[in-house]
Amino acid sequence: MKEEISKAVEEILGLTGTEDALSEGIIQGSNESSVILETPPDSKMGDIAIPCFVFAKILHKNPAVIASDLKNGLEQKKKELGLDEVICVGGYCNLFVNRKLFVENTLTKAADGNHGVEKIGEKKTVCMDYSSPNIAKNFHVGHLRTTVIGNSLYKIYDKLGYNVVRINHLGDWGTQFGKLIVAYKKWSSKEAVEKNGIQELLDIYVKFNNEKEEHPELMDEARSWFVAMEHGDEEALSIWEWFKDISIVEFERVYDMLGISFDSYTGESFYREKVPALVEILKEKNLLIESQGANVIDLSEYDMAPCMITKKDGSSIYHSRDIAAVLYRKEKYDFDKCLYVTGLEQSLHFKQVFKAIELMGLDYYKDLVHVPYGLVSLDGEKLSTRTGNIIYAEDILKEAVKRAYELIEEKNPSLENKEEVAKKVGIGAVIFHDLFNQRIKNINFSWKEVLSFDGTTGPYVQYTYVRAKSVLRKYEKESGAVTCLLNSESINYQALADDNSFALIKTIGGYEKAVNAAAESYEPSIVARYLINLCTDFNKFYQECPILKEENEKIKEARIQLVNITAQIVLEACGLLGIECPEEM
């Protein structure tokens, strides 16, 4: 409906295809109109508002006059546009839609197999690089951000029909492993590592970084061990493989708790052997220069530091390994887009990598996207494994599940499958807390906020789903009928034209827009905030509109169908965030 209204506005005002309108960004010159359509703050003012201020510069008219012209034009098209009334409010032209028609169109679309969301990504491939923890370091709350953001974006793109390749680009190569080998040989043992696992590796890593301040020669030893790894030294690689195996076990335990899996675990080590070929390509293109013994790409022309390809000892570095990874992924997957979900502090790194791809003459540099997120701090200090200022993801998840279980014991001790429900509620609370915030915002970790079950939280959304499902179960038990997707031939749409039902249906109609906007801006918070709005409108509908006690059967059936569709969209939208919903709680 909104597209038809937008096109009608362009036609009435004579803006279609005009150079002025295109240059001002009023319209895009495509099938999808960009005329601004807003929602009035009060439904009594209308269902759709068209601000006419944006047209004033082109039409050289007062916005109020433009609104009046629009009103006259739209009055002639009310029936075909599905409008009941058109009014002017200052510089706005406000529209009241035909509720019965709107309800029918919206619910019929929402009741299809994909809940009205078009599969716009079919035959397109997106590579998604996320999570990517460093080997031999605990999976901490910072890793949790990239993991849940990336997982949600994967689910959103998958919903839109894209073929998504989930890549866990493990940090399993680099000088830090030289540090670990030195630390292991000086301060640990095979028995200690086997007993304490990754915690032992973390402890000796922190010890190394403390000791090197007074003993800088330790760094020379670390670099030597890493060079040995690069040259295939058997002892160095054997220790490295051992540390890697221990780490993967730890990571998988967290991924299992989150219900997350990957299509590829090709980390940095996979690409180290591809760097020599990359060096040759860069030499052929005259892109490499020597700087203090290292090979770099000069990016000063683009106001960036040099992009290092090999260090002075000849070893690879994360820039060269990431460039090699781009080339490999394009060849293997022929991606249409490749996303990198990493911290904001890595922005310069990816600008350098993407610029290197561009300078190599590869036009798919435009398809490489860094999706940054803000830092997680603890009491205002940056998380750091070097200093030990850290909170582990597994501890957060376990504590959330524990608190959810205690709440269930208090509120509903007879609930079946309490452990399973507690896991869904606790972990859902952690995920929703992260994804409700815009990803670019910095977060100061707070146990109180993360594990809160009140307000705009995951448990609130899950409870709304449980409430809807409870209504449906009671209806099925009382009537003997099985609720199903909307039967457009039998539903009484007029029965859903009251204010509360209509407000809920308008929000349901915004589901496709929310999913598309989340994909376009790489922002799962749009889906999370949509869910809160949907649940708020549903709970108001639930309070104000009798459902099971409604005596008119046609109205009752219509409201049951509305409950059913809402429950399905809540369940699916939670799934897009990586959150499971219990049937009872």
PDB file of C-alpha atoms in Angstrom, residues 411-535:
ATOM      1  CA  LYS A 411       7.124 -18.394  40.327  1.00  0.00           C
ATOM      2  CA  ASN A 412       6.166 -21.745  38.787  1.00  0.00           C
ATOM      3  CA  PRO A 413       7.745 -24.676  40.685  1.00  0.00           C
ATOM      4  CA  SER A 414       5.451 -27.268  39.062  1.00  0.00           C
ATOM      5  CA  LEU A 415       6.614 -26.385  35.551  1.00  0.00           C
ATOM      6  CA  GLU A 416       7.823 -29.345  33.537  1.00  0.00           C
ATOM      7  CA  ASN A 417      11.261 -29.301  31.901  1.00  0.00           C
ATOM      8  CA  LYS A 418      12.465 -26.530  34.200  1.00  0.00           C
ATOM      9  CA  GLU A 419      16.118 -27.004  33.219  1.00  0.00           C
ATOM     10  CA  GLU A 420      15.329 -26.690  29.509  1.00  0.00           C
ATOM     11  CA  VAL A 421      13.132 -23.632  30.018  1.00  0.00           C
ATOM     12  CA  ALA A 422      15.741 -22.002  32.277  1.00  0.00           C
ATOM     13  CA  LYS A 423      18.358 -22.481  29.575  1.00  0.00           C
ATOM     14  CA  LYS A 424      16.172 -20.831  26.915  1.00  0.00           C
ATOM     15  CA  VAL A 425      15.205 -17.948  29.187  1.00  0.00           C
ATOM     16  CA  GLY A 426      18.645 -17.326  30.691  1.00  0.00           C
ATOM     17  CA  ILE A 427      20.599 -17.497  27.454  1.00  0.00           C
ATOM     18  CA  GLY A 428      17.835 -15.592  25.653  1.00  0.00           C
ATOM     19  CA  ALA A 429      18.185 -12.790  28.220  1.00  0.00           C
ATOM     20  CA  VAL A 430      21.928 -12.472  27.544  1.00  0.00           C
ATOM     21  CA  ILE A 431      21.516 -12.486  23.756  1.00  0.00           C
ATOM     22  CA  PHE A 432      18.613 -10.027  23.739  1.00  0.00           C
ATOM     23  CA  HIS A 433      20.442  -7.611  26.038  1.00  0.00           C
ATOM     24  CA  ASP A 434      23.304  -7.434  23.567  1.00  0.00           C
ATOM     25  CA  LEU A 435      21.232  -7.250  20.378  1.00  0.00           C
ATOM     26  CA  PHE A 436      18.714  -4.708  21.685  1.00  0.00           C
ATOM     27  CA  ASN A 437      21.557  -2.166  21.815  1.00  0.00           C
ATOM     28  CA  GLN A 438      22.809  -0.732  18.547  1.00  0.00           C
ATOM     29  CA  ARG A 439      25.938  -2.698  17.739  1.00  0.00           C
ATOM     30  CA  ILE A 440      28.164   0.368  17.401  1.00  0.00           C
ATOM     31  CA  LYS A 441      27.523   1.459  20.997  1.00  0.00           C
ATOM     32  CA  ASN A 442      30.097   0.698  23.659  1.00  0.00           C
ATOM     33  CA  ILE A 443      28.800  -1.440  26.495  1.00  0.00           C
ATOM     34  CA  ASN A 444      29.920  -1.321  30.116  1.00  0.00           C
ATOM     35  CA  PHE A 445      29.279  -4.844  31.333  1.00  0.00           C
ATOM     36  CA  SER A 446      26.820  -5.048  34.224  1.00  0.00           C
ATOM     37  CA  TRP A 447      25.536  -8.293  35.705  1.00  0.00           C
ATOM     38  CA  LYS A 448      22.385  -6.483  36.822  1.00  0.00           C
ATOM     39  CA  GLU A 449      21.521  -5.282  33.307  1.00  0.00           C
ATOM     40  CA  VAL A 450      22.502  -8.434  31.453  1.00  0.00           C
ATOM     41  CA  LEU A 451      20.489 -10.712  33.717  1.00  0.00           C
ATOM     42  CA  SER A 452      17.471  -8.446  34.208  1.00  0.00           C
ATOM     43  CA  PHE A 453      14.205 -10.164  33.332  1.00  0.00           C
ATOM     44  CA  ASP A 454      12.072  -7.014  33.538  1.00  0.00           C
ATOM     45  CA  GLY A 455      11.294  -4.316  30.971  1.00  0.00           C
ATOM     46  CA  THR A 456      12.536  -4.438  27.387  1.00  0.00           C
ATOM     47  CA  THR A 457      14.150  -7.835  27.755  1.00  0.00           C
ATOM     48  CA  GLY A 458      14.290 -11.244  26.146  1.00  0.00           C
ATOM     49  CA  PRO A 459      12.180 -12.851  28.911  1.00  0.00           C
ATOM     50  CA  TYR A 460       9.449 -10.242  28.304  1.00  0.00           C
ATOM     51  CA  VAL A 461       9.330 -11.232  24.635  1.00  0.00           C
ATOM     52  CA  GLN A 462       9.403 -14.935  25.477  1.00  0.00           C
ATOM     53  CA  TYR A 463       6.607 -14.483  28.016  1.00  0.00           C
ATOM     54  CA  THR A 464       4.479 -12.795  25.356  1.00  0.00           C
ATOM     55  CA  TYR A 465       4.932 -15.835  23.123  1.00  0.00           C
ATOM     56  CA  VAL A 466       4.038 -18.141  26.028  1.00  0.00           C
ATOM     57  CA  ARG A 467       0.902 -16.070  26.710  1.00  0.00           C
ATOM     58  CA  ALA A 468      -0.198 -16.318  23.063  1.00  0.00           C
ATOM     59  CA  LYS A 469       0.416 -20.058  22.951  1.00  0.00           C
ATOM     60  CA  SER A 470      -1.547 -20.524  26.178  1.00  0.00           C
ATOM     61  CA  VAL A 471      -4.551 -18.810  24.579  1.00  0.00           C
ATOM     62  CA  LEU A 472      -4.281 -21.065  21.528  1.00  0.00           C
ATOM     63  CA  ARG A 473      -4.031 -24.239  23.619  1.00  0.00           C
ATOM     64  CA  LYS A 474      -7.083 -23.286  25.639  1.00  0.00           C
ATOM     65  CA  TYR A 475      -9.023 -22.503  22.468  1.00  0.00           C
ATOM     66  CA  GLU A 476      -8.111 -25.845  20.933  1.00  0.00           C
ATOM     67  CA  LYS A 477      -9.102 -27.650  24.117  1.00  0.00           C
ATOM     68  CA  GLU A 478     -12.441 -25.843  24.382  1.00  0.00           C
ATOM     69  CA  SER A 479     -13.419 -25.957  20.718  1.00  0.00           C
ATOM     70  CA  GLY A 480     -11.743 -29.133  19.548  1.00  0.00           C
ATOM     71  CA  ALA A 481     -10.429 -27.097  16.596  1.00  0.00           C
ATOM     72  CA  VAL A 482      -6.797 -26.913  15.570  1.00  0.00           C
ATOM     73  CA  THR A 483      -5.522 -23.402  14.968  1.00  0.00           C
ATOM     74  CA  CYS A 484      -3.670 -22.958  11.725  1.00  0.00           C
ATOM     75  CA  LEU A 485      -2.546 -20.237   9.411  1.00  0.00           C
ATOM     76  CA  LEU A 486      -5.130 -17.695   8.360  1.00  0.00           C
ATOM     77  CA  ASN A 487      -7.933 -18.897   6.131  1.00  0.00           C
ATOM     78  CA  SER A 488      -8.515 -15.764   4.108  1.00  0.00           C
ATOM     79  CA  GLU A 489     -11.842 -17.019   2.799  1.00  0.00           C
ATOM     80  CA  SER A 490     -13.514 -17.421   6.192  1.00  0.00           C
ATOM     81  CA  ILE A 491     -11.964 -14.732   8.403  1.00  0.00           C
ATOM     82  CA  ASN A 492     -14.117 -11.802   9.459  1.00  0.00           C
ATOM     83  CA  TYR A 493     -11.751  -8.904   8.813  1.00  0.00           C
ATOM     84  CA  GLN A 494     -14.209  -6.301  10.024  1.00  0.00           C
ATOM     85  CA  ALA A 495     -14.019  -7.928  13.449  1.00  0.00           C
ATOM     86  CA  LEU A 496     -10.385  -6.804  13.674  1.00  0.00           C
ATOM     87  CA  ALA A 497     -11.001  -3.154  12.816  1.00  0.00           C
ATOM     88  CA  ASP A 498     -11.117  -1.941  16.442  1.00  0.00           C
ATOM     89  CA  ASP A 499      -8.284   0.320  17.622  1.00  0.00           C
ATOM     90  CA  ASN A 500      -6.292  -2.274  19.571  1.00  0.00           C
ATOM     91  CA  SER A 501      -6.520  -5.021  16.955  1.00  0.00           C
ATOM     92  CA  PHE A 502      -5.717  -2.541  14.209  1.00  0.00           C
ATOM     93  CA  ALA A 503      -2.645  -1.197  16.063  1.00  0.00           C
ATOM     94  CA  LEU A 504      -1.329  -4.759  16.421  1.00  0.00           C
ATOM     95  CA  ILE A 505      -1.993  -5.532  12.754  1.00  0.00           C
ATOM     96  CA  LYS A 506      -0.158  -2.385  11.654  1.00  0.00           C
ATOM     97  CA  THR A 507       2.870  -3.565  13.627  1.00  0.00           C
ATOM     98  CA  ILE A 508       2.590  -7.044  12.095  1.00  0.00           C
ATOM     99  CA  GLY A 509       2.630  -5.323   8.696  1.00  0.00           C
ATOM    100  CA  GLY A 510       6.016  -3.811   9.562  1.00  0.00           C
ATOM    101  CA  TYR A 511       7.769  -7.174   9.958  1.00  0.00           C
ATOM    102  CA  GLU A 512       9.135  -7.340   6.413  1.00  0.00           C
ATOM    103  CA  LYS A 513      10.413  -3.769   6.633  1.00  0.00           C
ATOM    104  CA  ALA A 514      12.190  -4.534   9.917  1.00  0.00           C
ATOM    105  CA  VAL A 515      13.903  -7.641   8.514  1.00  0.00           C
ATOM    106  CA  ASN A 516      14.998  -5.831   5.343  1.00  0.00           C
ATOM    107  CA  ALA A 517      16.232  -2.798   7.288  1.00  0.00           C
ATOM    108  CA  ALA A 518      18.229  -5.043   9.645  1.00  0.00           C
ATOM    109  CA  ALA A 519      19.929  -6.675   6.660  1.00  0.00           C
ATOM    110  CA  GLU A 520      20.599  -3.408   4.836  1.00  0.00           C
ATOM    111  CA  SER A 521      22.174  -1.740   7.873  1.00  0.00           C
ATOM    112  CA  TYR A 522      23.684  -4.917   9.403  1.00  0.00           C
ATOM    113  CA  GLU A 523      21.764  -4.057  12.561  1.00  0.00           C
ATOM    114  CA  PRO A 524      19.996  -6.859  14.500  1.00  0.00           C
ATOM    115  CA  SER A 525      18.755  -4.289  17.019  1.00  0.00           C
ATOM    116  CA  ILE A 526      16.081  -3.292  14.473  1.00  0.00           C
ATOM    117  CA  VAL A 527      14.531  -6.760  14.797  1.00  0.00           C
ATOM    118  CA  ALA A 528      14.924  -6.702  18.602  1.00  0.00           C
ATOM    119  CA  ARG A 529      13.171  -3.342  18.891  1.00  0.00           C
ATOM    120  CA  TYR A 530      10.497  -4.449  16.436  1.00  0.00           C
ATOM    121  CA  LEU A 531       9.850  -7.427  18.721  1.00  0.00           C
ATOM    122  CA  ILE A 532       9.354  -5.173  21.742  1.00  0.00           C
ATOM    123  CA  ASN A 533       6.838  -3.058  19.800  1.00  0.00           C
ATOM    124  CA  LEU A 534       5.021  -6.157  18.567  1.00  0.00           C
ATOM    125  CA  CYS A 535       4.831  -7.669  22.051  1.00  0.00           C
TER     126      CYS A 535
END
